[in-house]
């Protein structure tokens, strides 16, 4: 299962049929005006559980063996993967434990518990939560499902690429949030295999862009996790990264970084001009476009990847208040 191909993505789509939503594509007059090119938004923040992570989690859970199902799954998550995994596990009737750090916003923790998964808070970084996960795997035989560095997860996220290409023929550039790279890795593999002419752009936040710094270094590197409005993009890519680093390196044309102010402006823009409520991690693509960082993009698709933002924070951001992280 080492090499992930387009065939895996098509197989994932079959498996996900009827289990996840095919999310809408919407033309954005406001962004088209700003960018001077046709801009479309893929409204994946309207996915069940509020993010695309449900796709990868569902595909991975459905590929477990009978024995693995009996022992259950465990995940480490900044929130959205945990939510997707909890939903996918419950739908499949299996036990799920989600480990996360203290940095994860309370609304996300509560949402995971409400979906029927057990939540364990361990330490103040993703890496501390990882230690508890390893214990559950070693001592209780549970199956670890990485939020990004897993072939079945990547293939599940890749189904977004199929929808993009089908719903927007003539697509020139896709702009996608980038953290661990499961999302963009799957999408870029899919798009480039079908049409190598499509330009793939990943966007991370300036504060702790683990994949971008790893690409610069030519290998996975440790990047300290710091608070950011794009909390769902926090965390490292794993020094033992097996899949996503190579996929991003091979299939992604460029990466961009956006500031906290640019992320806040994009959340505001999404609400005021697009009538969409999106979280910081989902806003980075729009932020890059609004800031003019994507040069000569042609017909552009911006992926809005999640909507799980604390509503008090959202309210303050759209009111233009200064937000201390
Ligand atoms: C996880 C996540 C991302 C980044 O996905 P990766 O596969 O880690 O690159 C982007 N947006 C949202 C809302 C997420 O939850």
Tab-separated table of C-alpha atoms and ligand atoms in Angstrom:
chain	number	residue	atom	x	y	z
A	1	UNK	CA	0.000	0.000	0.000
A	2	UNK	CA	2.972	2.247	-0.311
A	3	UNK	CA	2.216	4.010	-3.546
A	4	UNK	CA	-1.069	5.949	-3.627
A	5	UNK	CA	-2.596	6.315	-7.097
A	6	UNK	CA	-5.652	7.749	-8.773
A	7	UNK	CA	-7.207	4.271	-8.639
A	8	UNK	CA	-7.218	4.495	-4.823
A	9	UNK	CA	-8.983	7.844	-5.039
A	10	UNK	CA	-11.703	6.475	-7.323
A	11	UNK	CA	-12.132	3.472	-5.022
A	12	UNK	CA	-12.410	5.853	-2.071
A	13	UNK	CA	-15.102	7.786	-3.878
A	14	UNK	CA	-17.167	4.611	-4.267
A	15	UNK	CA	-16.750	3.859	-0.579
A	16	UNK	CA	-17.711	7.395	0.477
A	17	UNK	CA	-20.796	7.523	-1.716
A	18	UNK	CA	-23.838	8.194	0.465
A	19	UNK	CA	-21.639	8.640	3.557
A	20	UNK	CA	-20.210	12.095	2.932
A	21	UNK	CA	-21.684	15.105	1.219
A	22	UNK	CA	-20.722	16.215	-2.265
A	23	UNK	CA	-20.230	19.869	-1.365
A	24	UNK	CA	-21.253	22.751	-3.649
A	25	UNK	CA	-19.095	24.929	-5.831
A	26	UNK	CA	-20.067	28.593	-5.820
A	27	UNK	CA	-18.870	31.430	-8.027
A	28	UNK	CA	-17.569	34.398	-6.047
A	29	UNK	CA	-18.301	37.748	-7.691
A	30	UNK	CA	-16.479	39.599	-4.939
A	31	UNK	CA	-13.263	37.590	-5.225
A	32	UNK	CA	-13.420	37.541	-9.022
A	33	UNK	CA	-13.555	41.330	-8.876
A	34	UNK	CA	-10.570	41.579	-6.530
A	35	UNK	CA	-8.441	38.991	-8.349
A	36	UNK	CA	-9.459	39.976	-11.875
A	37	UNK	CA	-10.054	36.318	-12.808
A	38	UNK	CA	-13.030	33.965	-12.379
A	39	UNK	CA	-12.930	32.663	-8.799
A	40	UNK	CA	-14.973	29.780	-7.432
A	41	UNK	CA	-15.317	28.567	-3.867
A	42	UNK	CA	-15.625	24.886	-2.981
A	43	UNK	CA	-17.780	24.943	0.132
A	44	UNK	CA	-16.268	21.964	1.932
A	45	UNK	CA	-16.822	23.659	5.298
A	46	UNK	CA	-20.421	22.565	4.721
A	47	UNK	CA	-19.299	18.937	4.900
A	48	UNK	CA	-20.869	16.769	7.656
A	49	UNK	CA	-18.845	17.405	10.876
A	50	UNK	CA	-17.788	20.768	9.424
A	51	UNK	CA	-14.657	19.759	7.556
A	52	UNK	CA	-13.196	17.583	4.801
A	53	UNK	CA	-11.517	15.360	7.411
A	54	UNK	CA	-14.619	13.171	7.363
A	55	UNK	CA	-13.642	11.954	3.886
A	56	UNK	CA	-10.278	10.532	4.863
A	57	UNK	CA	-11.508	9.196	8.191
A	58	UNK	CA	-14.460	7.422	6.594
A	59	UNK	CA	-12.308	5.835	3.906
A	60	UNK	CA	-9.758	4.680	6.483
A	61	UNK	CA	-12.359	3.278	8.894
A	62	UNK	CA	-14.054	1.369	6.080
A	63	UNK	CA	-10.765	-0.253	5.134
A	64	UNK	CA	-10.097	-1.703	8.606
A	65	UNK	CA	-10.041	-5.482	9.041
A	66	UNK	CA	-12.585	-7.230	11.278
A	67	UNK	CA	-10.014	-7.621	14.034
A	68	UNK	CA	-9.048	-3.931	13.865
A	69	UNK	CA	-12.709	-2.945	14.071
A	70	UNK	CA	-13.141	-5.035	17.201
A	71	UNK	CA	-10.321	-3.186	19.012
A	72	UNK	CA	-11.258	0.292	17.861
A	73	UNK	CA	-9.443	3.308	16.508
A	74	UNK	CA	-7.445	6.084	18.108
A	75	UNK	CA	-6.482	9.460	16.735
A	76	UNK	CA	-4.499	12.521	17.729
A	77	UNK	CA	-6.162	15.650	16.518
A	78	UNK	CA	-6.373	19.422	16.664
A	79	UNK	CA	-10.095	18.940	16.431
A	80	UNK	CA	-11.435	18.355	12.951
A	81	UNK	CA	-9.797	14.970	12.394
A	82	UNK	CA	-11.097	13.872	15.772
A	83	UNK	CA	-14.551	14.982	14.788
A	84	UNK	CA	-14.400	13.209	11.453
A	85	UNK	CA	-12.989	10.086	13.027
A	86	UNK	CA	-15.626	10.076	15.777
A	87	UNK	CA	-18.398	10.390	13.211
A	88	UNK	CA	-16.913	7.768	10.887
A	89	UNK	CA	-16.328	5.314	13.759
A	90	UNK	CA	-19.838	5.740	15.098
A	91	UNK	CA	-21.276	5.260	11.620
A	92	UNK	CA	-19.304	2.008	11.382
A	93	UNK	CA	-20.235	0.957	14.924
A	94	UNK	CA	-16.690	0.895	16.325
A	95	UNK	CA	-14.992	2.409	19.400
A	96	UNK	CA	-12.926	5.600	18.983
A	97	UNK	CA	-10.592	7.415	21.392
A	98	UNK	CA	-9.343	10.875	20.421
A	99	UNK	CA	-6.255	12.346	22.117
A	100	UNK	CA	-5.560	16.067	21.863
A	101	UNK	CA	-3.534	18.873	23.407
A	102	UNK	CA	-4.667	21.689	25.714
A	103	UNK	CA	-4.319	24.146	22.814
A	104	UNK	CA	-7.425	22.755	21.139
A	105	UNK	CA	-10.417	25.116	21.487
A	106	UNK	CA	-13.160	23.965	23.852
A	107	UNK	CA	-15.863	23.978	21.177
A	108	UNK	CA	-13.925	21.347	19.236
A	109	UNK	CA	-13.379	19.138	22.281
A	110	UNK	CA	-17.086	19.208	23.116
A	111	UNK	CA	-18.095	18.459	19.554
A	112	UNK	CA	-15.974	15.294	19.513
A	113	UNK	CA	-17.409	14.039	22.788
A	114	UNK	CA	-20.906	14.741	21.471
A	115	UNK	CA	-20.199	12.468	18.514
A	116	UNK	CA	-19.679	9.566	20.879
A	117	UNK	CA	-15.872	9.330	20.971
A	118	UNK	CA	-13.841	9.254	24.180
A	119	UNK	CA	-11.652	12.370	24.517
A	120	UNK	CA	-8.244	12.364	26.264
A	121	UNK	CA	-6.449	15.658	26.891
A	122	UNK	CA	-2.680	15.039	27.061
A	123	UNK	CA	-0.094	17.836	27.407
A	124	UNK	CA	0.219	21.136	25.589
A	125	UNK	CA	1.387	20.073	22.172
A	126	UNK	CA	0.346	17.671	19.483
A	127	UNK	CA	3.479	15.663	20.266
A	128	UNK	CA	2.445	15.078	23.900
A	129	UNK	CA	-0.920	13.784	22.739
A	130	UNK	CA	1.011	11.487	20.399
A	131	UNK	CA	2.650	9.750	23.382
A	132	UNK	CA	-0.728	8.732	24.831
A	133	UNK	CA	-1.777	7.479	21.408
A	134	UNK	CA	1.290	5.245	21.182
A	135	UNK	CA	0.427	3.776	24.574
A	136	UNK	CA	-3.119	2.893	23.449
A	137	UNK	CA	-1.741	1.262	20.329
A	138	UNK	CA	0.923	-0.720	22.212
A	139	UNK	CA	-1.131	-1.719	25.253
A	140	UNK	CA	-4.688	-1.976	23.938
A	141	UNK	CA	-4.089	-2.946	20.329
A	142	UNK	CA	-6.063	-0.010	18.947
A	143	UNK	CA	-5.437	1.197	15.397
A	144	UNK	CA	-3.886	4.618	14.974
A	145	UNK	CA	-5.346	6.721	12.219
A	146	UNK	CA	-3.113	9.669	11.411
A	147	UNK	CA	-4.948	12.874	10.451
A	148	UNK	CA	-2.844	13.121	7.295
A	149	UNK	CA	0.048	10.659	6.862
A	150	UNK	CA	-1.956	7.573	5.940
A	151	UNK	CA	-2.671	6.290	2.415
A	152	UNK	CA	-6.388	5.655	3.022
A	153	UNK	CA	-6.810	9.106	4.565
A	154	UNK	CA	-4.996	10.752	1.661
A	155	UNK	CA	-7.087	8.842	-0.898
A	156	UNK	CA	-10.253	9.978	0.895
A	157	UNK	CA	-9.199	13.636	0.769
A	158	UNK	CA	-8.288	13.135	-2.889
A	159	UNK	CA	-11.978	12.659	-3.720
A	160	UNK	CA	-12.238	16.434	-3.412
A	161	UNK	CA	-9.977	16.686	-6.447
A	162	UNK	CA	-12.395	14.578	-8.511
A	163	UNK	CA	-15.285	16.858	-7.571
A	164	UNK	CA	-13.250	19.961	-8.411
A	165	UNK	CA	-12.342	18.773	-11.888
A	166	UNK	CA	-15.874	17.561	-12.654
A	167	UNK	CA	-17.620	20.678	-11.394
A	168	UNK	CA	-15.194	23.201	-12.902
A	169	UNK	CA	-13.905	22.180	-16.327
A	170	UNK	CA	-11.313	24.701	-17.444
A	171	UNK	CA	-9.895	25.020	-13.967
A	172	UNK	CA	-6.426	26.635	-14.032
A	173	UNK	CA	-5.364	26.992	-10.381
A	174	UNK	CA	-6.473	25.440	-7.101
A	175	UNK	CA	-5.644	27.101	-3.796
A	176	UNK	CA	-5.794	24.768	-0.809
A	177	UNK	CA	-4.920	25.096	2.902
A	178	UNK	CA	-1.779	23.166	3.853
A	179	UNK	CA	-0.765	21.669	7.175
A	180	UNK	CA	0.235	18.000	7.360
A	181	UNK	CA	-0.514	17.718	3.657
A	182	UNK	CA	-3.103	14.931	3.563
A	183	UNK	CA	-5.611	17.289	2.013
A	184	UNK	CA	-3.395	18.933	-0.577
A	185	UNK	CA	-1.390	15.737	-1.124
A	186	UNK	CA	-4.541	13.834	-2.103
A	187	UNK	CA	-6.013	16.685	-4.111
A	188	UNK	CA	-2.794	17.488	-5.981
A	189	UNK	CA	-2.092	13.820	-6.774
A	190	UNK	CA	-5.600	13.548	-8.223
A	191	UNK	CA	-5.536	16.766	-10.225
A	192	UNK	CA	-2.020	16.362	-11.588
A	193	UNK	CA	-2.645	12.761	-12.629
A	194	UNK	CA	-5.755	13.752	-14.571
A	195	UNK	CA	-4.409	17.075	-15.874
A	196	UNK	CA	-0.797	18.070	-15.164
A	197	UNK	CA	-1.588	21.569	-16.446
A	198	UNK	CA	-3.617	22.446	-13.377
A	199	UNK	CA	-1.575	24.599	-10.991
A	200	UNK	CA	-1.640	23.480	-7.369
A	201	UNK	CA	-0.986	26.037	-4.635
A	202	UNK	CA	-0.755	25.305	-0.912
A	203	UNK	CA	-1.205	27.991	1.719
A	204	UNK	CA	-0.068	27.901	5.349
A	205	UNK	CA	0.094	30.479	8.117
A	206	UNK	CA	3.343	32.311	8.858
A	207	UNK	CA	3.142	31.131	12.460
A	208	UNK	CA	4.450	27.550	12.424
A	209	UNK	CA	4.247	26.352	8.778
A	210	UNK	CA	5.704	22.880	9.289
A	211	UNK	CA	5.364	21.577	5.728
A	212	UNK	CA	6.710	24.743	4.122
A	213	UNK	CA	9.778	24.739	6.378
A	214	UNK	CA	10.288	21.042	5.704
A	215	UNK	CA	10.144	21.640	1.936
A	216	UNK	CA	12.761	24.373	2.336
A	217	UNK	CA	14.970	22.028	4.345
A	218	UNK	CA	14.480	19.206	1.840
A	219	UNK	CA	13.293	16.856	4.604
A	220	UNK	CA	10.733	16.815	7.439
A	221	UNK	CA	11.866	19.180	10.201
A	222	UNK	CA	10.566	20.016	13.666
A	223	UNK	CA	8.641	23.280	13.836
A	224	UNK	CA	7.438	24.626	17.149
A	225	UNK	CA	3.656	24.829	17.462
A	226	UNK	CA	2.459	28.349	18.278
A	227	UNK	CA	-0.991	29.846	18.623
A	228	UNK	CA	-2.570	31.053	15.411
A	229	UNK	CA	-6.025	31.910	14.107
A	230	UNK	CA	-5.470	28.947	11.770
A	231	UNK	CA	-5.485	26.512	14.698
A	232	UNK	CA	-6.512	23.559	12.533
A	233	UNK	CA	-3.250	23.984	10.587
A	234	UNK	CA	-1.073	23.681	13.712
A	235	UNK	CA	1.316	20.810	14.440
A	236	UNK	CA	4.261	19.156	12.720
A	237	UNK	CA	4.360	16.797	9.738
A	238	UNK	CA	6.210	14.086	11.691
A	239	UNK	CA	9.957	13.538	11.407
A	240	UNK	CA	9.118	9.999	10.268
A	241	UNK	CA	6.719	11.303	7.607
A	242	UNK	CA	6.078	8.562	5.048
A	243	UNK	CA	3.633	9.879	2.470
A	244	UNK	CA	2.620	13.518	2.515
A	245	UNK	CA	6.032	15.178	2.381
A	246	UNK	CA	6.833	13.363	-0.872
A	247	UNK	CA	3.384	14.010	-2.352
A	248	UNK	CA	3.549	17.742	-1.631
A	249	UNK	CA	7.102	17.973	-2.943
A	250	UNK	CA	6.200	16.104	-6.147
A	251	UNK	CA	2.693	17.375	-6.964
A	252	UNK	CA	2.463	20.904	-5.575
A	253	UNK	CA	3.673	23.821	-7.687
A	254	UNK	CA	4.056	26.455	-4.985
A	255	UNK	CA	3.409	27.262	-1.362
A	256	UNK	CA	2.489	30.625	0.176
A	257	UNK	CA	2.342	32.001	3.711
A	258	UNK	CA	-0.249	34.368	5.141
A	259	UNK	CA	-0.215	36.565	8.260
A	260	UNK	CA	-2.699	36.558	11.114
A	261	UNK	CA	-4.127	39.873	9.861
A	262	UNK	CA	-4.642	38.410	6.395
A	263	UNK	CA	-6.412	35.377	7.886
A	264	UNK	CA	-8.685	37.640	9.941
A	265	UNK	CA	-9.480	39.695	6.830
A	266	UNK	CA	-10.413	36.543	4.927
A	267	UNK	CA	-12.751	35.297	7.673
A	268	UNK	CA	-14.373	38.725	7.538
A	269	UNK	CA	-14.588	38.683	3.741
A	270	UNK	CA	-16.141	35.212	3.745
A	271	UNK	CA	-18.863	36.376	6.112
A	272	UNK	CA	-19.616	39.764	4.601
A	273	UNK	CA	-19.308	39.022	0.905
A	274	UNK	CA	-19.811	35.288	0.559
A	275	UNK	CA	-22.201	34.684	3.479
A	276	UNK	CA	-20.008	31.841	4.698
A	277	UNK	CA	-18.767	31.110	8.208
A	278	UNK	CA	-15.291	29.606	7.980
A	279	UNK	CA	-12.536	28.871	10.488
A	280	UNK	CA	-9.029	30.342	10.346
A	281	UNK	CA	-7.438	27.232	8.872
A	282	UNK	CA	-9.977	27.283	6.061
A	283	UNK	CA	-9.464	30.977	5.339
A	284	UNK	CA	-5.802	30.905	4.312
A	285	UNK	CA	-6.464	30.292	0.607
A	286	UNK	CA	-8.884	33.166	0.404
A	287	UNK	CA	-6.423	35.253	2.429
A	288	UNK	CA	-3.683	34.612	-0.130
A	289	UNK	CA	-5.955	35.556	-3.016
A	290	UNK	CA	-7.225	38.718	-1.297
A	291	UNK	CA	-3.642	39.753	-0.541
A	292	UNK	CA	-2.659	39.325	-4.195
A	293	UNK	CA	-0.131	36.594	-3.399
A	294	UNK	CA	-1.331	34.207	-6.134
A	295	UNK	CA	0.164	35.556	-9.380
A	296	UNK	CA	-1.761	35.212	-12.683
A	297	UNK	CA	-3.982	32.398	-11.446
A	298	UNK	CA	-6.518	32.189	-14.316
A	299	UNK	CA	-9.749	30.412	-13.454
A	300	UNK	CA	-9.270	29.713	-9.768
A	301	UNK	CA	-10.834	27.392	-7.247
A	302	UNK	CA	-10.357	28.217	-3.574
A	303	UNK	CA	-11.082	25.394	-1.155
A	304	UNK	CA	-12.852	26.385	2.066
A	305	UNK	CA	-11.868	23.403	4.181
A	306	UNK	CA	-13.704	23.845	7.481
A	307	UNK	CA	-16.208	25.883	9.438
A	308	UNK	CA	-15.583	24.853	13.030
A	309	UNK	CA	-14.718	28.223	14.533
A	310	UNK	CA	-15.663	29.306	18.041
A	311	UNK	CA	-18.636	31.609	17.464
A	312	UNK	CA	-17.503	34.234	19.999
A	313	UNK	CA	-14.163	34.455	18.242
A	314	UNK	CA	-15.919	34.661	14.892
A	315	UNK	CA	-18.145	37.483	16.093
A	316	UNK	CA	-15.175	39.457	17.337
A	317	UNK	CA	-13.295	38.946	14.093
A	318	UNK	CA	-16.153	40.079	11.871
A	319	UNK	CA	-16.588	43.130	14.098
A	320	UNK	CA	-12.950	43.970	13.397
A	321	UNK	CA	-11.879	43.637	17.035
A	322	UNK	CA	-8.256	42.972	17.933
A	323	UNK	CA	-8.017	39.334	19.006
A	324	UNK	CA	-5.289	38.247	21.406
A	325	UNK	CA	-4.294	34.678	20.576
B	1	LIG	C1	-6.731	19.527	8.864
B	1	LIG	C2	-7.204	20.754	8.207
B	1	LIG	C3	-6.487	21.357	7.157
B	1	LIG	C4	-5.140	20.864	6.686
B	1	LIG	O1	-5.164	19.543	6.233
B	1	LIG	P1	-3.795	18.720	6.136
B	1	LIG	O2	-4.196	17.433	5.532
B	1	LIG	O3	-3.273	18.563	7.524
B	1	LIG	O4	-2.874	19.525	5.306
B	1	LIG	C5	-7.050	22.457	6.541
B	1	LIG	N1	-8.219	22.980	6.951
B	1	LIG	C6	-8.925	22.447	7.958
B	1	LIG	C7	-10.206	23.079	8.345
B	1	LIG	C8	-8.454	21.309	8.620
B	1	LIG	O5	-9.156	20.788	9.613
